[in-house]
PDB file of C-alpha atoms in Angstrom:
ATOM      1  CA  MET T1474      -6.353  14.491  -7.411  1.00  0.00           C
ATOM      2  CA  PRO T1475      -6.820  10.824  -6.381  1.00  0.00           C
ATOM      3  CA  GLN T1476     -10.179   9.364  -7.341  1.00  0.00           C
ATOM      4  CA  TYR T1477      -9.930   5.951  -5.692  1.00  0.00           C
ATOM      5  CA  ALA T1478      -8.557   4.707  -2.372  1.00  0.00           C
ATOM      6  CA  VAL T1479      -7.936   1.255  -0.917  1.00  0.00           C
ATOM      7  CA  LYS T1480      -6.584   0.130   2.423  1.00  0.00           C
ATOM      8  CA  ALA T1481      -4.504  -3.014   2.060  1.00  0.00           C
ATOM      9  CA  ARG T1482      -3.245  -5.477   4.669  1.00  0.00           C
ATOM     10  CA  ILE T1483      -0.377  -7.694   3.585  1.00  0.00           C
ATOM     11  CA  THR T1484       0.545 -10.823   5.540  1.00  0.00           C
ATOM     12  CA  GLY T1485       3.318 -13.396   5.290  1.00  0.00           C
ATOM     13  CA  ARG T1486       7.043 -12.683   5.559  1.00  0.00           C
ATOM     14  CA  VAL T1487       6.679  -8.942   5.012  1.00  0.00           C
ATOM     15  CA  GLN T1488       8.599  -7.375   7.902  1.00  0.00           C
ATOM     16  CA  GLY T1489      12.389  -7.235   7.992  1.00  0.00           C
ATOM     17  CA  VAL T1490      12.582  -7.617   4.193  1.00  0.00           C
ATOM     18  CA  ALA T1491      12.405  -3.914   3.125  1.00  0.00           C
ATOM     19  CA  PHE T1492       8.718  -4.260   2.224  1.00  0.00           C
ATOM     20  CA  ARG T1493       7.855  -0.715   3.303  1.00  0.00           C
ATOM     21  CA  ALA T1494      10.707   0.862   1.336  1.00  0.00           C
ATOM     22  CA  TRP T1495       9.842  -1.242  -1.713  1.00  0.00           C
ATOM     23  CA  THR T1496       6.163  -0.285  -1.433  1.00  0.00           C
ATOM     24  CA  ARG T1497       6.978   3.417  -1.147  1.00  0.00           C
ATOM     25  CA  ALA T1498       9.286   3.315  -4.181  1.00  0.00           C
ATOM     26  CA  ARG T1499       6.787   1.384  -6.311  1.00  0.00           C
ATOM     27  CA  ALA T1500       3.835   3.568  -5.275  1.00  0.00           C
ATOM     28  CA  ARG T1501       5.774   6.744  -6.005  1.00  0.00           C
ATOM     29  CA  SER T1502       6.830   5.410  -9.417  1.00  0.00           C
ATOM     30  CA  LEU T1503       3.146   4.836 -10.198  1.00  0.00           C
ATOM     31  CA  GLY T1504       2.164   8.319  -8.989  1.00  0.00           C
ATOM     32  CA  LEU T1505       0.113   7.098  -6.026  1.00  0.00           C
ATOM     33  CA  THR T1506      -0.343   8.876  -2.721  1.00  0.00           C
ATOM     34  CA  GLY T1507      -0.810   7.290   0.686  1.00  0.00           C
ATOM     35  CA  TRP T1508       1.289   5.488   3.270  1.00  0.00           C
ATOM     36  CA  VAL T1509       2.679   2.121   4.356  1.00  0.00           C
ATOM     37  CA  ARG T1510       3.431   0.916   7.894  1.00  0.00           C
ATOM     38  CA  ASN T1511       4.330  -2.175   9.921  1.00  0.00           C
ATOM     39  CA  GLU T1512       1.686  -3.570  12.260  1.00  0.00           C
ATOM     40  CA  ASN T1513       2.276  -5.178  15.663  1.00  0.00           C
ATOM     41  CA  ASP T1514       1.117  -8.585  14.375  1.00  0.00           C
ATOM     42  CA  ASN T1515       3.885  -8.743  11.697  1.00  0.00           C
ATOM     43  CA  ALA T1516       1.569  -7.607   8.887  1.00  0.00           C
ATOM     44  CA  VAL T1517       2.044  -4.491   6.762  1.00  0.00           C
ATOM     45  CA  SER T1518      -0.784  -2.036   6.087  1.00  0.00           C
ATOM     46  CA  ALA T1519      -1.010   0.528   3.304  1.00  0.00           C
ATOM     47  CA  LEU T1520      -3.303   3.246   2.025  1.00  0.00           C
ATOM     48  CA  LEU T1521      -3.162   3.465  -1.768  1.00  0.00           C
ATOM     49  CA  GLN T1522      -4.765   6.437  -3.535  1.00  0.00           C
ATOM     50  CA  GLY T1523      -4.871   7.341  -7.214  1.00  0.00           C
ATOM     51  CA  GLU T1524      -6.523   6.362 -10.464  1.00  0.00           C
ATOM     52  CA  ARG T1525      -8.511   3.137 -10.075  1.00  0.00           C
ATOM     53  CA  GLU T1526      -6.475   1.113 -12.602  1.00  0.00           C
ATOM     54  CA  VAL T1527      -3.161   2.304 -11.122  1.00  0.00           C
ATOM     55  CA  VAL T1528      -4.279   1.329  -7.617  1.00  0.00           C
ATOM     56  CA  ARG T1529      -5.266  -2.093  -8.988  1.00  0.00           C
ATOM     57  CA  THR T1530      -1.808  -2.448 -10.556  1.00  0.00           C
ATOM     58  CA  MET T1531      -0.210  -1.673  -7.195  1.00  0.00           C
ATOM     59  CA  LEU T1532      -2.441  -4.201  -5.435  1.00  0.00           C
ATOM     60  CA  LYS T1533      -1.229  -6.874  -7.874  1.00  0.00           C
ATOM     61  CA  ASP T1534       2.385  -5.799  -7.329  1.00  0.00           C
ATOM     62  CA  LEU T1535       2.001  -6.180  -3.548  1.00  0.00           C
ATOM     63  CA  TRP T1536       1.678  -9.936  -4.066  1.00  0.00           C
ATOM     64  CA  SER T1537       5.346 -10.086  -5.108  1.00  0.00           C
ATOM     65  CA  GLY T1538       6.978  -7.339  -3.034  1.00  0.00           C
ATOM     66  CA  PRO T1539      10.761  -7.198  -2.658  1.00  0.00           C
ATOM     67  CA  GLY T1540      12.864 -10.285  -3.298  1.00  0.00           C
ATOM     68  CA  ALA T1541      13.083 -11.546   0.297  1.00  0.00           C
ATOM     69  CA  ALA T1542       9.339 -11.219   0.942  1.00  0.00           C
ATOM     70  CA  ALA T1543       6.925 -14.153   0.947  1.00  0.00           C
ATOM     71  CA  VAL T1544       3.422 -12.716   0.709  1.00  0.00           C
ATOM     72  CA  ALA T1545       0.664 -15.005   1.988  1.00  0.00           C
ATOM     73  CA  ASN T1546      -2.305 -12.687   1.485  1.00  0.00           C
ATOM     74  CA  VAL T1547      -3.308  -9.191   0.399  1.00  0.00           C
ATOM     75  CA  GLN T1548      -6.633  -8.111   1.867  1.00  0.00           C
ATOM     76  CA  ARG T1549      -8.154  -4.897   0.596  1.00  0.00           C
ATOM     77  CA  ILE T1550     -11.090  -2.677   1.344  1.00  0.00           C
ATOM     78  CA  GLU T1551     -12.211   0.430  -0.497  1.00  0.00           C
ATOM     79  CA  THR T1552     -12.118   3.570   1.602  1.00  0.00           C
ATOM     80  CA  GLU T1553     -12.582   7.321   1.302  1.00  0.00           C
ATOM     81  CA  VAL T1554      -9.872   9.342  -0.419  1.00  0.00           C
ATOM     82  CA  ASP T1555      -7.885  11.453   2.084  1.00  0.00           C
ATOM     83  CA  LEU T1556      -7.222  14.731   0.277  1.00  0.00           C
ATOM     84  CA  GLN T1557      -4.829  15.802   3.056  1.00  0.00           C
ATOM     85  CA  ILE T1558      -2.267  13.269   1.770  1.00  0.00           C
ATOM     86  CA  ASP T1559      -0.257  14.488  -1.222  1.00  0.00           C
ATOM     87  CA  SER T1560       2.706  12.070  -1.306  1.00  0.00           C
ATOM     88  CA  PHE T1561       3.520   8.451  -0.409  1.00  0.00           C
ATOM     89  CA  GLU T1562       5.322   7.929   2.899  1.00  0.00           C
ATOM     90  CA  ILE T1563       6.434   5.286   5.337  1.00  0.00           C
ATOM     91  CA  ARG T1564       4.663   5.686   8.669  1.00  0.00           C
ATOM     92  CA  TYR T1565       6.208   4.538  11.917  1.00  0.00           C
TER      93      TYR T1565
END
C-alpha cells in the first residue's frame, strides 16, 4: 500500500517526445502507482504514489525524461494517497 503521494508538474519540451510512455514505464519499474497526463498548456502532470524514497527517486528521474525531452522544471506538491489507484496509467 502506498504511503506517500506527490503531484508533479513537468514543463519544458515534454509533449510529443514520449514523456508519458517513458514516465509510465519508469514508474512501473519502480513499483509506483498513479498516473501521467498531458495538460493543455504543454506541461505534463503526474501523480506518483509509493514509498517516500522511491517517489523521490522518480521525481529526480523526471528531470531527465526520455532522450528527446528538455525538462525546464519539475514542480511538486505532497497530496493524499488515493487508495483507489492500484497501477500506473497514462490518462487522456
